[in-house]
Short mmCIF file of C-alpha atoms in Angstrom, two decimals:
data_model
loop_
_atom_site.label_atom_id
_atom_site.label_comp_id
_atom_site.label_asym_id
_atom_site.label_seq_id
_atom_site.Cartn_x
_atom_site.Cartn_y
_atom_site.Cartn_z
CA MET A 428 -63.68 -67.66 99.07
CA LYS A 429 -63.84 -70.16 96.24
CA VAL A 430 -65.21 -69.48 92.77
CA GLU A 431 -65.81 -72.43 90.43
CA ILE A 432 -66.31 -71.78 86.73
CA TRP A 433 -67.89 -74.43 84.53
CA SER A 434 -66.93 -73.79 80.91
CA ASP A 435 -65.91 -75.31 77.58
CA ILE A 436 -63.06 -74.31 75.27
CA ALA A 437 -65.50 -74.40 72.34
CA CYS A 438 -67.79 -71.85 74.03
CA PRO A 439 -67.26 -68.25 72.85
CA TRP A 440 -69.30 -66.81 75.71
CA CYS A 441 -67.01 -68.65 78.16
CA TYR A 442 -64.06 -66.85 76.54
CA VAL A 443 -65.80 -63.48 76.88
CA GLY A 444 -67.28 -64.27 80.29
CA LYS A 445 -63.90 -65.17 81.74
CA ALA A 446 -62.54 -61.76 80.73
CA ARG A 447 -65.51 -59.97 82.28
CA PHE A 448 -65.26 -61.96 85.49
CA GLU A 449 -61.53 -61.26 85.74
CA LYS A 450 -62.14 -57.55 85.27
CA ALA A 451 -64.41 -57.64 88.33
CA LEU A 452 -62.04 -59.91 90.26
CA ASP A 453 -59.01 -57.70 89.61
CA ALA A 454 -60.82 -54.77 91.21
CA PHE A 455 -62.20 -56.81 94.12
CA PRO A 456 -60.64 -55.70 97.44
CA HIS A 457 -60.21 -59.30 98.62
CA ARG A 458 -58.78 -60.61 95.36
CA ASP A 459 -55.88 -62.39 97.06
CA GLN A 460 -58.31 -64.43 99.15
CA VAL A 461 -60.33 -65.75 96.21
CA GLU A 462 -59.48 -69.16 94.77
CA VAL A 463 -60.65 -69.73 91.18
CA VAL A 464 -61.12 -73.28 89.89
CA HIS A 465 -62.13 -74.19 86.34
CA ARG A 466 -64.55 -77.08 85.95
CA SER A 467 -65.33 -79.18 82.88
CA PHE A 468 -68.44 -78.89 80.71
CA GLU A 469 -68.70 -80.21 77.13
CA LEU A 470 -71.09 -78.45 74.79
CA ASP A 471 -70.87 -81.32 72.31
CA PRO A 472 -70.01 -84.44 74.34
CA GLY A 473 -71.33 -86.85 71.72
CA ARG A 474 -69.00 -85.65 68.97
CA ALA A 475 -66.29 -88.12 67.98
CA LYS A 476 -62.70 -87.03 68.52
CA GLY A 477 -61.92 -86.87 64.79
CA ASP A 478 -65.19 -85.20 63.80
CA VAL A 479 -64.12 -81.62 63.03
CA GLN A 480 -66.14 -79.17 60.95
CA PRO A 481 -66.28 -75.43 60.28
CA VAL A 482 -68.05 -73.41 62.98
CA ILE A 483 -70.50 -71.90 60.49
CA ARG A 484 -71.54 -75.31 59.21
CA MET A 485 -71.93 -76.58 62.78
CA LEU A 486 -74.15 -73.62 63.69
CA THR A 487 -76.40 -73.97 60.64
CA LYS A 488 -76.87 -77.69 61.30
CA LYS A 489 -77.33 -77.48 65.06
CA TYR A 490 -79.60 -74.43 65.22
CA GLY A 491 -81.27 -74.51 61.80
CA MET A 492 -80.09 -71.01 60.89
CA SER A 493 -78.85 -69.75 57.57
CA GLU A 494 -75.16 -69.21 56.87
CA ALA A 495 -75.80 -65.47 56.85
CA GLN A 496 -77.40 -65.65 60.29
CA ALA A 497 -74.55 -67.78 61.62
CA GLN A 498 -71.96 -65.38 60.25
CA ALA A 499 -73.82 -62.39 61.72
CA GLY A 500 -73.72 -64.12 65.09
CA GLU A 501 -69.97 -64.61 64.77
CA GLU A 502 -69.50 -60.94 63.89
CA ASN A 503 -71.49 -59.97 66.99
CA LEU A 504 -69.34 -62.24 69.14
CA GLY A 505 -66.24 -60.69 67.61
CA ALA A 506 -67.44 -57.25 68.63
CA GLN A 507 -68.26 -58.42 72.15
CA ALA A 508 -64.81 -59.97 72.47
CA ALA A 509 -63.08 -56.87 71.14
CA ALA A 510 -64.88 -54.76 73.76
CA GLU A 511 -63.12 -56.90 76.40
CA GLY A 512 -59.74 -56.56 74.71
CA LEU A 513 -59.85 -60.07 73.25
CA GLU A 514 -58.89 -61.21 69.78
CA TYR A 515 -61.57 -63.19 67.92
CA ARG A 516 -61.49 -64.65 64.42
CA THR A 517 -64.99 -64.38 63.01
CA ARG A 518 -64.23 -66.56 59.97
CA ASP A 519 -62.64 -69.91 59.20
CA ARG A 520 -62.65 -71.33 62.71
CA ASP A 521 -63.49 -74.99 63.29
CA HIS A 522 -65.30 -77.00 65.95
CA GLY A 523 -64.58 -80.38 67.48
CA ASN A 524 -64.45 -82.54 70.58
CA THR A 525 -62.90 -80.91 73.67
CA PHE A 526 -62.70 -83.89 76.03
CA ASP A 527 -58.89 -84.22 75.81
CA MET A 528 -58.51 -80.52 76.56
CA HIS A 529 -60.56 -80.93 79.72
CA ARG A 530 -58.47 -83.92 80.77
CA LEU A 531 -55.34 -81.87 80.27
CA LEU A 532 -56.83 -79.00 82.27
CA HIS A 533 -57.35 -81.32 85.24
CA PHE A 534 -53.70 -82.32 85.04
CA ALA A 535 -52.74 -78.64 84.83
CA LYS A 536 -54.78 -77.96 87.97
CA GLU A 537 -52.66 -80.46 89.89
CA GLN A 538 -49.57 -78.60 88.70
CA GLY A 539 -50.93 -75.16 89.59
CA ARG A 540 -51.08 -74.10 85.92
CA GLN A 541 -54.78 -74.49 85.12
CA ASP A 542 -55.62 -70.84 84.55
CA GLU A 543 -52.58 -70.38 82.32
CA LEU A 544 -53.56 -73.36 80.18
CA ILE A 545 -57.23 -72.51 79.81
CA GLN A 546 -56.38 -69.00 78.68
CA LEU A 547 -53.95 -70.34 76.07
CA LEU A 548 -56.54 -72.85 74.85
CA TYR A 549 -59.14 -70.09 74.50
CA LYS A 550 -56.74 -67.89 72.58
CA ALA A 551 -55.66 -70.75 70.32
CA ASN A 552 -59.26 -71.66 69.54
CA PHE A 553 -60.73 -68.20 69.07
CA ALA A 554 -57.87 -65.99 67.96
CA GLU A 555 -55.22 -68.04 66.16
CA GLU A 556 -55.22 -69.50 62.65
CA ARG A 557 -53.88 -72.90 63.69
CA SER A 558 -56.53 -75.35 64.81
CA VAL A 559 -56.64 -76.99 68.23
CA PHE A 560 -58.68 -79.82 66.68
CA THR A 561 -56.91 -80.94 63.51
CA GLU A 562 -53.21 -81.00 64.44
CA GLY A 563 -53.36 -83.89 66.90
CA ASP A 564 -52.00 -84.14 70.41
CA GLU A 565 -48.80 -82.25 69.63
CA ARG A 566 -50.72 -79.00 69.28
CA LEU A 567 -52.11 -79.48 72.79
CA VAL A 568 -48.68 -80.45 74.09
CA GLU A 569 -47.28 -77.24 72.62
CA LEU A 570 -49.89 -75.19 74.47
CA ALA A 571 -49.29 -77.16 77.66
CA VAL A 572 -45.59 -76.32 77.51
CA ALA A 573 -46.41 -72.65 76.94
CA ALA A 574 -48.52 -72.85 80.11
CA GLY A 575 -45.55 -74.12 82.09
CA LEU A 576 -46.13 -77.88 81.97
CA GLU A 577 -43.62 -80.56 80.99
CA ALA A 578 -44.08 -81.79 77.42
CA GLU A 579 -43.58 -85.47 78.25
CA ASP A 580 -46.05 -85.31 81.13
CA ALA A 581 -48.66 -83.74 78.86
CA ARG A 582 -48.06 -86.41 76.21
CA LYS A 583 -48.56 -89.17 78.77
CA VAL A 584 -51.90 -87.69 79.84
CA LEU A 585 -53.13 -87.34 76.27
CA ALA A 586 -51.93 -90.83 75.31
CA ASP A 587 -53.98 -92.43 78.09
CA PRO A 588 -57.72 -92.03 77.40
CA ALA A 589 -58.51 -92.88 81.02
CA ALA A 590 -56.26 -90.20 82.52
CA TYR A 591 -58.46 -87.64 84.30
CA ALA A 592 -61.52 -88.89 82.42
CA ASP A 593 -63.34 -89.60 85.69
CA GLU A 594 -62.59 -86.07 86.90
CA VAL A 595 -64.09 -84.56 83.75
CA ARG A 596 -67.23 -86.68 84.05
CA ALA A 597 -67.55 -85.83 87.74
CA ASP A 598 -67.48 -82.12 86.92
CA GLU A 599 -70.18 -82.62 84.32
CA ARG A 600 -72.41 -84.57 86.69
CA GLU A 601 -71.96 -81.90 89.31
CA ALA A 602 -72.91 -79.20 86.82
CA ALA A 603 -76.17 -81.03 86.16
CA GLN A 604 -76.84 -81.38 89.88
CA LEU A 605 -76.31 -77.64 90.34
CA GLY A 606 -78.76 -76.87 87.55
CA ALA A 607 -76.23 -75.62 84.98
CA GLY A 608 -77.93 -76.07 81.62
CA GLY A 609 -75.29 -74.06 79.81
CA VAL A 610 -71.98 -72.29 80.28
CA PRO A 611 -70.27 -70.25 81.49
CA PHE A 612 -71.65 -70.99 84.93
CA PHE A 613 -70.04 -69.40 87.98
CA VAL A 614 -70.55 -70.75 91.51
CA LEU A 615 -69.37 -68.67 94.46
CA ASP A 616 -68.73 -70.54 97.71
CA ARG A 617 -71.42 -73.04 96.71
CA LYS A 618 -74.02 -70.46 97.74
CA PHE A 619 -74.45 -68.17 94.74
CA GLY A 620 -74.63 -68.93 91.03
CA VAL A 621 -74.14 -66.62 88.06
CA SER A 622 -75.15 -67.91 84.66
CA GLY A 623 -73.77 -66.59 81.38
CA ALA A 624 -71.25 -63.96 80.30
CA GLN A 625 -72.69 -61.25 82.51
CA PRO A 626 -71.30 -57.68 82.57
CA ALA A 627 -68.40 -57.10 84.95
CA GLU A 628 -70.74 -55.12 87.23
CA VAL A 629 -72.84 -58.23 87.86
CA PHE A 630 -69.75 -60.20 88.84
CA THR A 631 -68.67 -57.38 91.14
CA GLN A 632 -72.06 -57.50 92.86
CA ALA A 633 -71.90 -61.31 93.17
CA LEU A 634 -68.39 -61.27 94.62
CA THR A 635 -69.32 -58.56 97.12
CA GLN A 636 -72.47 -60.35 98.21
CA ALA A 637 -70.81 -63.75 98.49
CA TRP A 638 -67.95 -62.27 100.52
CA GLY A 639 -70.32 -60.45 102.85
CA GLU A 640 -72.42 -63.52 103.52
CA ARG A 641 -69.63 -65.92 104.36
CA SER A 642 -70.53 -67.74 107.56
CA PRO A 643 -68.12 -67.01 110.43
CA LEU A 644 -66.77 -69.99 112.31
CA GLN A 645 -69.03 -71.01 115.17
CA LEU A 646 -66.82 -72.07 118.07
CA ILE A 647 -68.17 -74.67 120.49
CA ASP A 648 -66.42 -73.75 123.76
CA GLN A 649 -66.25 -76.55 126.30
CA GLY A 650 -63.77 -74.73 128.53
CA ASP A 651 -60.00 -74.77 128.47
CA ALA A 652 -58.38 -77.82 126.90
CA ASP A 653 -54.78 -78.66 126.13
CA ALA A 654 -53.59 -77.56 122.72
CA CYS A 655 -50.49 -76.60 120.78
CA GLY A 656 -49.86 -73.06 119.53
CA PRO A 657 -47.12 -70.70 118.31
CA ASP A 658 -45.51 -70.78 121.76
CA GLY A 659 -45.43 -74.56 121.93
CA CYS A 660 -47.60 -77.21 123.53
CA ALA A 661 -49.12 -77.18 126.96
CA VAL A 662 -47.25 -79.45 129.35
CA PRO A 663 -49.47 -81.50 131.66
CA GLN A 664 -48.92 -80.50 135.29
CA HIS A 665 -50.30 -83.66 136.85
#
């Protein structure tokens, strides 16, 4: 079974939702037969690469709330994260463009290190003092190396604006086609969708239902035909 997760590194509910989903997945009896793929979704795709600002200022401008309201929201998110065993800095975080991170995540997927990298990016953005937005490409290269990727390969990806850009845009178009207006958005076997950072129990129910409703292979039997198998290939007798 395949689970696709549309998310953004700048999305706190994606950080929390991933932990809740993994709690359900870890307890799922068929865990070893579930493939998880992370897909790209930018919450702020129009933001310029160098346009970085404090999270609180971004929230007040984008949603028209007061600084006190924005800070209260961050405190609530911190509590939600803590309940899942996650670290979360409720003050002095910043916000910026995540397109390069998504490009790097597509490269990491090819190398079999996507989940490792996305988790490190989340932690760096939400739990660590150093910014993932203001230190340039070398900060992302550092995280890529920690995820098991080669530093020079990561630098080459980041230095080429076209590298994996089409893959990111394709993910975003697909999200729109699937009706994902926000993230996190979980799609199970392209049959079931779960929107938002739902409780682990909801993910358990979704996994169980999706597994139970997988369509068995329908075999069209036209009689015996030559084929190869573990014991070798049939040898024509005529």
